[in-house]
Amino acid sequence: MSIGLHEVQDPPERWPEIMPIKGTDHLELIVGNALQAAYFYMHVFGFEPLAYSGMRTGRKDAESYVVQQGKIRLVFTSALSPDSNLLHHHRIHGDGVKRIALWVDDAAEAHEGAIERGAVSCLLPAEYADDLGQVVLSAISTYGETEHLFVERDHYHGAFLPGYQPWKLSAFTSRPVGLQHIDHLVGNVELGQMDQWVKFYEEVMGFTQLITFDDADISTEYTALMSKVMSNGNGRIKFPINEPAPGLKKSQIEEYLEYNGGAGVQHIAVATNDIVSTVSTLRARGIEFLHVPKTYYDDLRSRVGDIDEELSALRELGILVDRDEEGYLLQIFTKPVQPRPTLFFEIIQRKGATSFGKGNFKALFEAIEREQALRGTL
Ligand code: FE2
């Protein structure tokens, strides 16, 4: 596998940021059964119940359950009525991320600027209020049927958003696994579309490109992909965008696009401060991770140098390690978390490194291909 990061050095001449973003506010997933999905993330991934909106709050079309761990908030939404538009969305895409919500100072300004720069609106700015204050929400379209919701919430003190009530389970004991925040969110887009979405994030959102990986970086004997990593000004938002590259067999990206009915969020990378503990707990609760061959660890020390963790623990759990100029990172990937081979999670611990585990791509993709072969989609 070739080495050679194509770092993009140009400082953004559009400084100050055209769209200041304070962080990821939440992710909303449309799923078949929001209540049961929320319990899966509570009991297995260690989230706590936070808020609810649905029939008991007077909502007629859908129910949503919100869970939280660290700074990560996930919203699970399901249709209530047989003629809901959500059912159409779910039939096409299955369970997956619909909204990537971004926390901004001014949701009307973010929307107006984005539209001027070429974005498509899917929610005009509007104020929503209850006894605990008010928020302004707006939204624009991004790849596939995914949306960016802009959330202005400085004047809101409720559990989540107006329209939600606190979700209280008096006897529930949360068992967090140490998840802290969203590190990055990866989108898969159709062949030939990557650069269009790179341009969207540059021109509409004011992001800059951190890194490019091409098929010389990310290819195995059979499949290949290309990836560009987009980041906002404060670096809190990182969106790698993948597209398939021609290979001998069907790539994991093509498999995703087929089963997701088009472009969408491929994985949610969540940060922990103790990956060995987090992954041990998740495994004990039944989460399955991609496995690399034990030989991956044979030359690990010579590839990454000294690390704080016990090699035997990493080998036992299948945790991958990679080093860049600034430090190292540890990472591992779950198998898909719904029936379709689409969305999965990455657990990542950064020890200085700011990159994405390029040195692991080959081992990782071969592991994915073994899973594809088992599914009969390679
Ligand atoms: Fe990742």
Coordinates of C-alpha atoms and ligand atoms in Angstrom, one line a residue:
M1 CA 0.0 0.0 0.0
S2 CA 1.5 3.3 -1.0
I3 CA 2.2 6.0 1.5
G4 CA 1.7 9.6 0.7
L5 CA -0.8 11.9 2.3
H6 CA -1.9 14.6 -0.1
E7 CA -2.2 17.2 2.6
V8 CA -4.1 20.3 1.3
Q9 CA -2.1 23.2 2.6
D10 CA -4.0 26.2 1.3
P11 CA -5.2 28.3 4.2
P12 CA -8.8 29.2 3.7
E13 CA -8.9 32.7 2.2
R14 CA -12.5 33.0 3.2
W15 CA -11.5 33.4 6.9
P16 CA -13.3 34.3 9.1
E17 CA -15.6 31.4 8.8
I18 CA -18.6 31.9 6.6
M19 CA -20.5 29.4 8.7
P20 CA -19.4 29.2 12.3
I21 CA -20.4 25.9 13.9
K22 CA -20.0 25.2 17.6
G23 CA -20.3 21.5 17.4
T24 CA -22.5 18.6 16.6
D25 CA -25.9 19.1 18.3
H26 CA -27.4 15.6 17.7
L27 CA -27.9 12.9 15.1
E28 CA -31.5 11.9 14.2
L29 CA -32.0 8.4 12.9
I30 CA -35.2 7.2 11.2
V31 CA -35.7 3.6 12.3
G32 CA -38.4 0.9 12.2
N33 CA -39.0 0.9 16.0
A34 CA -37.7 4.0 17.8
L35 CA -38.5 2.7 21.2
Q36 CA -36.7 -0.5 20.9
A37 CA -33.7 1.1 19.1
A38 CA -33.4 3.6 22.0
Y39 CA -33.3 0.7 24.5
F40 CA -30.6 -1.0 22.4
Y41 CA -28.4 2.1 22.6
M42 CA -29.2 2.5 26.3
H43 CA -28.6 -1.1 27.4
V44 CA -25.8 -2.0 25.0
F45 CA -24.0 1.2 24.1
G46 CA -24.6 2.8 27.6
F47 CA -26.6 5.8 26.7
E48 CA -29.1 7.5 29.1
P49 CA -32.7 8.3 28.3
L50 CA -33.1 12.1 27.8
A51 CA -36.3 13.2 26.0
Y52 CA -39.4 11.9 24.3
S53 CA -41.9 13.3 21.8
G54 CA -44.9 11.5 20.4
M55 CA -48.5 10.6 21.2
R56 CA -48.1 11.5 24.9
T57 CA -46.9 15.0 23.9
G58 CA -49.7 15.5 21.3
R59 CA -47.7 14.6 18.3
K60 CA -49.6 12.7 15.6
D61 CA -47.1 11.8 12.9
A62 CA -44.1 10.2 14.6
E63 CA -42.5 9.3 17.9
S64 CA -38.9 10.2 18.8
Y65 CA -36.8 9.0 21.7
V66 CA -33.6 10.9 22.6
V67 CA -30.6 9.3 24.4
Q68 CA -27.3 10.8 25.5
Q69 CA -23.8 9.8 26.6
G70 CA -21.1 12.4 27.0
K71 CA -21.8 15.1 24.4
I72 CA -23.4 12.6 22.0
R73 CA -27.1 12.9 21.6
L74 CA -29.0 10.4 19.3
V75 CA -32.6 10.8 18.3
F76 CA -34.6 7.7 17.1
T77 CA -37.7 8.5 15.2
S78 CA -40.4 6.2 13.8
A79 CA -43.7 6.8 12.0
L80 CA -47.0 6.5 13.8
S81 CA -49.5 6.5 11.0
P82 CA -49.6 4.1 8.0
D83 CA -49.5 7.0 5.5
S84 CA -46.5 8.8 7.1
N85 CA -43.7 10.0 4.8
L86 CA -41.3 8.5 7.2
L87 CA -42.4 5.1 6.1
H88 CA -41.4 5.8 2.5
H89 CA -38.0 7.0 3.7
H90 CA -37.6 3.9 5.8
R91 CA -38.7 1.6 3.0
I92 CA -35.9 3.0 0.7
H93 CA -33.1 3.5 3.2
G94 CA -33.8 1.2 6.2
D95 CA -32.6 2.3 9.6
G96 CA -30.1 5.1 9.3
V97 CA -29.1 8.7 9.9
K98 CA -31.5 11.3 8.5
R99 CA -30.3 14.5 10.2
I100 CA -26.9 15.7 11.1
A101 CA -27.8 18.6 13.5
L102 CA -25.2 21.3 13.9
W103 CA -25.1 23.7 16.8
V104 CA -24.9 27.3 15.6
D105 CA -25.3 30.8 17.0
D106 CA -27.8 31.9 14.4
A107 CA -29.8 29.3 12.6
A108 CA -31.5 31.9 10.4
E109 CA -28.2 33.4 9.3
A110 CA -26.7 29.9 8.7
H111 CA -29.6 29.0 6.5
E112 CA -29.7 32.3 4.6
G113 CA -26.0 32.2 3.9
A114 CA -26.2 28.5 2.8
I115 CA -29.0 29.2 0.4
E116 CA -27.2 32.2 -1.1
R117 CA -24.2 30.0 -1.7
G118 CA -26.3 27.3 -3.5
A119 CA -27.8 25.0 -0.8
V120 CA -31.3 23.6 -1.0
S121 CA -33.6 24.4 1.9
C122 CA -35.6 21.6 3.6
L123 CA -36.7 23.7 6.6
L124 CA -37.1 27.4 6.6
P125 CA -35.9 29.1 9.8
A126 CA -38.6 29.2 12.4
E127 CA -38.8 29.7 16.2
Y128 CA -40.1 27.0 18.4
A129 CA -40.9 27.7 22.0
D130 CA -42.3 26.2 25.2
D131 CA -42.2 27.1 28.9
L132 CA -38.4 26.5 29.0
G133 CA -37.4 28.9 26.3
Q134 CA -37.1 29.0 22.6
V135 CA -34.9 27.7 19.8
V136 CA -34.6 28.5 16.1
L137 CA -34.3 25.6 13.7
S138 CA -33.6 25.5 9.9
A139 CA -32.3 22.8 7.6
I140 CA -30.6 22.2 4.2
S141 CA -30.1 19.1 2.1
T142 CA -26.8 17.3 1.8
Y143 CA -25.9 14.0 0.1
G144 CA -28.7 11.5 -0.5
E145 CA -31.7 12.3 1.6
T146 CA -29.6 13.4 4.5
E147 CA -30.1 16.9 6.0
H148 CA -28.1 19.4 8.1
L149 CA -30.4 20.8 10.7
F150 CA -29.1 24.1 12.2
V151 CA -29.9 24.4 15.9
E152 CA -29.8 27.7 17.7
R153 CA -30.4 26.9 21.4
D154 CA -28.8 29.5 23.6
H155 CA -32.2 30.6 24.9
Y156 CA -33.5 27.1 25.7
H157 CA -33.3 25.3 29.0
G158 CA -35.4 22.2 28.5
A159 CA -34.3 18.6 28.2
F160 CA -33.8 18.6 24.4
L161 CA -36.0 20.8 22.2
P162 CA -39.5 22.4 22.5
G163 CA -42.1 19.7 21.8
Y164 CA -40.1 17.1 23.8
Q165 CA -40.6 16.2 27.4
P166 CA -37.9 14.6 29.7
W167 CA -37.8 10.9 29.3
K168 CA -37.6 9.6 32.9
L169 CA -37.3 6.0 33.8
S170 CA -37.2 6.1 37.5
A171 CA -35.5 2.7 38.2
F172 CA -33.2 2.7 35.1
T173 CA -29.5 2.5 36.0
S174 CA -27.3 3.8 33.2
R175 CA -24.1 1.9 32.5
P176 CA -22.0 4.3 30.3
V177 CA -19.1 2.8 28.3
G178 CA -17.1 6.0 28.2
L179 CA -18.2 7.5 24.9
Q180 CA -17.4 11.2 24.9
H181 CA -18.2 12.9 21.6
I182 CA -18.6 12.4 17.9
D183 CA -15.1 12.4 16.3
H184 CA -16.2 12.3 12.7
L185 CA -19.1 11.3 10.5
V186 CA -18.5 9.5 7.2
G187 CA -20.7 9.8 4.1
N188 CA -20.8 7.4 1.2
V189 CA -21.7 9.0 -2.2
E190 CA -22.2 7.6 -5.7
L191 CA -19.3 7.1 -8.1
G192 CA -18.2 10.4 -9.5
Q193 CA -20.0 12.5 -6.9
M194 CA -17.3 12.9 -4.3
D195 CA -15.9 16.1 -5.7
Q196 CA -19.3 17.7 -6.1
W197 CA -19.9 17.2 -2.3
V198 CA -16.4 18.4 -1.5
K199 CA -17.3 21.5 -3.4
F200 CA -20.6 21.8 -1.5
Y201 CA -18.8 21.6 1.9
E202 CA -16.2 24.1 0.7
E203 CA -18.5 26.7 -1.0
V204 CA -21.7 26.3 1.0
M205 CA -20.4 25.5 4.4
G206 CA -16.9 27.1 4.3
F207 CA -15.1 23.8 5.2
T208 CA -11.6 23.0 4.1
Q209 CA -10.2 19.8 2.8
L210 CA -7.8 18.2 5.2
I211 CA -6.7 15.1 3.4
T212 CA -7.3 13.1 0.2
F213 CA -7.0 9.3 0.0
D214 CA -7.1 7.8 -3.5
D215 CA -7.3 4.3 -4.7
A216 CA -3.6 3.9 -4.4
D217 CA -4.0 4.5 -0.6
I218 CA -7.2 2.5 -0.1
S219 CA -7.3 -0.6 -2.2
T220 CA -7.1 -4.3 -1.7
E221 CA -6.8 -7.0 -4.2
Y222 CA -10.5 -6.6 -5.0
T223 CA -11.9 -3.3 -4.1
A224 CA -11.0 0.4 -3.9
L225 CA -12.4 3.6 -2.7
M226 CA -11.5 7.3 -2.7
S227 CA -12.0 9.6 0.2
K228 CA -11.7 13.3 1.0
V229 CA -11.9 14.7 4.5
M230 CA -13.7 18.0 5.0
S231 CA -13.5 20.0 8.2
N232 CA -14.9 23.2 9.6
G233 CA -12.9 26.1 10.9
N234 CA -12.6 25.0 14.6
G235 CA -12.0 21.4 13.6
R236 CA -14.9 20.0 15.7
I237 CA -16.7 18.9 12.6
K238 CA -15.0 16.4 10.4
F239 CA -16.9 14.8 7.4
P240 CA -14.9 12.3 5.3
I241 CA -16.7 11.6 2.0
N242 CA -16.1 8.3 0.2
E243 CA -16.9 7.3 -3.3
P244 CA -16.3 3.9 -4.8
A245 CA -13.3 3.4 -7.2
P246 CA -13.2 0.7 -9.9
G247 CA -12.1 -2.7 -8.5
L248 CA -12.3 -6.3 -9.5
K249 CA -15.3 -6.9 -7.2
K250 CA -18.1 -4.9 -5.7
S251 CA -16.6 -2.5 -3.2
Q252 CA -18.0 -2.0 0.3
I253 CA -19.1 1.5 -0.8
E254 CA -21.1 0.0 -3.7
E255 CA -22.7 -2.5 -1.4
Y256 CA -23.7 0.4 1.0
L257 CA -25.1 2.4 -1.9
E258 CA -27.2 -0.5 -3.1
Y259 CA -28.6 -1.4 0.3
N260 CA -29.1 2.2 1.4
G261 CA -30.9 3.2 -1.7
G262 CA -28.2 5.9 -2.5
A263 CA -25.8 8.1 -0.6
G264 CA -25.9 8.4 3.2
V265 CA -24.0 8.3 6.4
Q266 CA -21.7 5.2 6.5
H267 CA -20.3 5.4 10.0
I268 CA -20.4 7.4 13.2
A269 CA -17.0 7.6 14.8
V270 CA -17.3 8.1 18.6
A271 CA -14.4 9.0 20.9
T272 CA -13.5 7.4 24.1
N273 CA -10.6 8.0 26.6
D274 CA -10.1 4.3 27.3
I275 CA -10.8 2.2 24.2
V276 CA -9.7 -1.1 25.9
S277 CA -12.4 -0.6 28.6
T278 CA -15.0 0.6 26.2
V279 CA -14.5 -2.2 23.7
S280 CA -14.3 -4.9 26.4
T281 CA -17.6 -3.7 27.8
L282 CA -19.3 -3.5 24.4
R283 CA -18.1 -7.0 23.5
A284 CA -19.4 -8.3 26.8
R285 CA -22.8 -6.8 26.0
G286 CA -22.9 -8.5 22.6
I287 CA -21.5 -6.0 20.1
E288 CA -19.6 -7.6 17.3
F289 CA -16.6 -5.9 15.8
L290 CA -14.7 -6.4 12.6
H291 CA -11.8 -8.8 13.1
V292 CA -8.3 -8.4 11.7
P293 CA -6.1 -11.4 11.4
K294 CA -3.8 -12.0 14.5
T295 CA -0.8 -11.5 12.1
Y296 CA -1.8 -7.8 12.1
Y297 CA -0.1 -7.5 15.5
D298 CA 3.1 -9.3 14.6
D299 CA 4.9 -6.1 13.3
L300 CA 2.7 -3.6 15.1
R301 CA 5.4 -2.4 17.4
S302 CA 7.8 -1.7 14.5
R303 CA 5.1 0.1 12.6
V304 CA 3.8 2.4 15.4
G305 CA 6.6 2.4 18.0
D306 CA 5.9 2.6 21.7
I307 CA 2.3 2.8 22.9
D308 CA 0.8 2.9 26.4
E309 CA -1.5 0.0 25.9
E310 CA -0.7 -3.7 26.4
L311 CA -0.3 -5.3 23.0
S312 CA -2.0 -8.5 24.3
A313 CA -5.2 -6.5 25.2
L314 CA -5.3 -4.9 21.8
R315 CA -4.8 -8.3 20.0
E316 CA -7.4 -9.9 22.2
L317 CA -10.0 -7.2 21.4
G318 CA -9.0 -6.6 17.8
I319 CA -8.2 -2.9 18.3
L320 CA -6.1 -1.3 15.5
V321 CA -3.4 1.2 16.0
D322 CA -1.9 3.9 13.6
R323 CA 0.6 6.6 14.0
D324 CA 1.0 10.0 12.3
E325 CA 3.3 13.0 12.9
E326 CA 1.4 14.1 15.9
G327 CA 0.9 10.9 17.8
Y328 CA -1.1 7.7 17.5
L329 CA -4.7 6.6 17.5
L330 CA -6.5 3.4 18.4
Q331 CA -9.7 2.4 16.5
I332 CA -12.1 -0.5 15.9
F333 CA -15.2 -0.8 13.8
T334 CA -18.5 -2.6 14.6
K335 CA -20.4 -4.7 12.2
P336 CA -23.5 -3.0 10.8
V337 CA -26.0 -2.1 13.6
Q338 CA -29.1 -3.0 11.6
P339 CA -30.1 -5.7 9.2
R340 CA -28.9 -3.9 6.1
P341 CA -25.1 -3.7 5.6
T342 CA -25.1 0.1 5.9
L343 CA -24.5 2.1 9.0
F344 CA -21.8 1.0 11.5
F345 CA -19.9 2.6 14.4
E346 CA -16.2 3.3 14.9
I347 CA -14.8 3.6 18.4
I348 CA -11.7 5.8 18.4
Q349 CA -9.2 7.0 21.0
R350 CA -6.8 9.7 19.9
K351 CA -3.4 10.0 21.6
G352 CA -2.2 13.1 19.7
A353 CA -2.9 11.7 16.2
T354 CA -5.3 13.9 14.1
S355 CA -5.5 11.5 11.1
F356 CA -7.9 8.7 10.3
G357 CA -6.0 5.4 10.5
K358 CA -4.7 5.3 7.0
G359 CA -2.2 2.6 8.0
N360 CA -5.1 0.3 8.9
F361 CA -7.1 0.7 5.8
K362 CA -5.9 -2.3 4.0
A363 CA -6.3 -4.7 7.0
L364 CA -9.7 -3.1 7.7
F365 CA -11.0 -3.4 4.1
E366 CA -9.9 -7.0 3.9
A367 CA -11.9 -7.6 7.1
I368 CA -14.9 -5.9 5.5
E369 CA -14.5 -8.0 2.4
R370 CA -14.6 -11.2 4.5
E371 CA -17.9 -10.0 5.8
Q372 CA -19.1 -9.1 2.4
A373 CA -18.2 -12.6 1.1
L374 CA -20.2 -14.1 4.0
R375 CA -23.2 -11.9 2.9
G376 CA -22.7 -12.9 -0.7
T377 CA -22.2 -9.4 -1.9
L378 CA -18.5 -9.3 -2.7
Ligands
FE2_1 FE -13.7 6.7 10.5

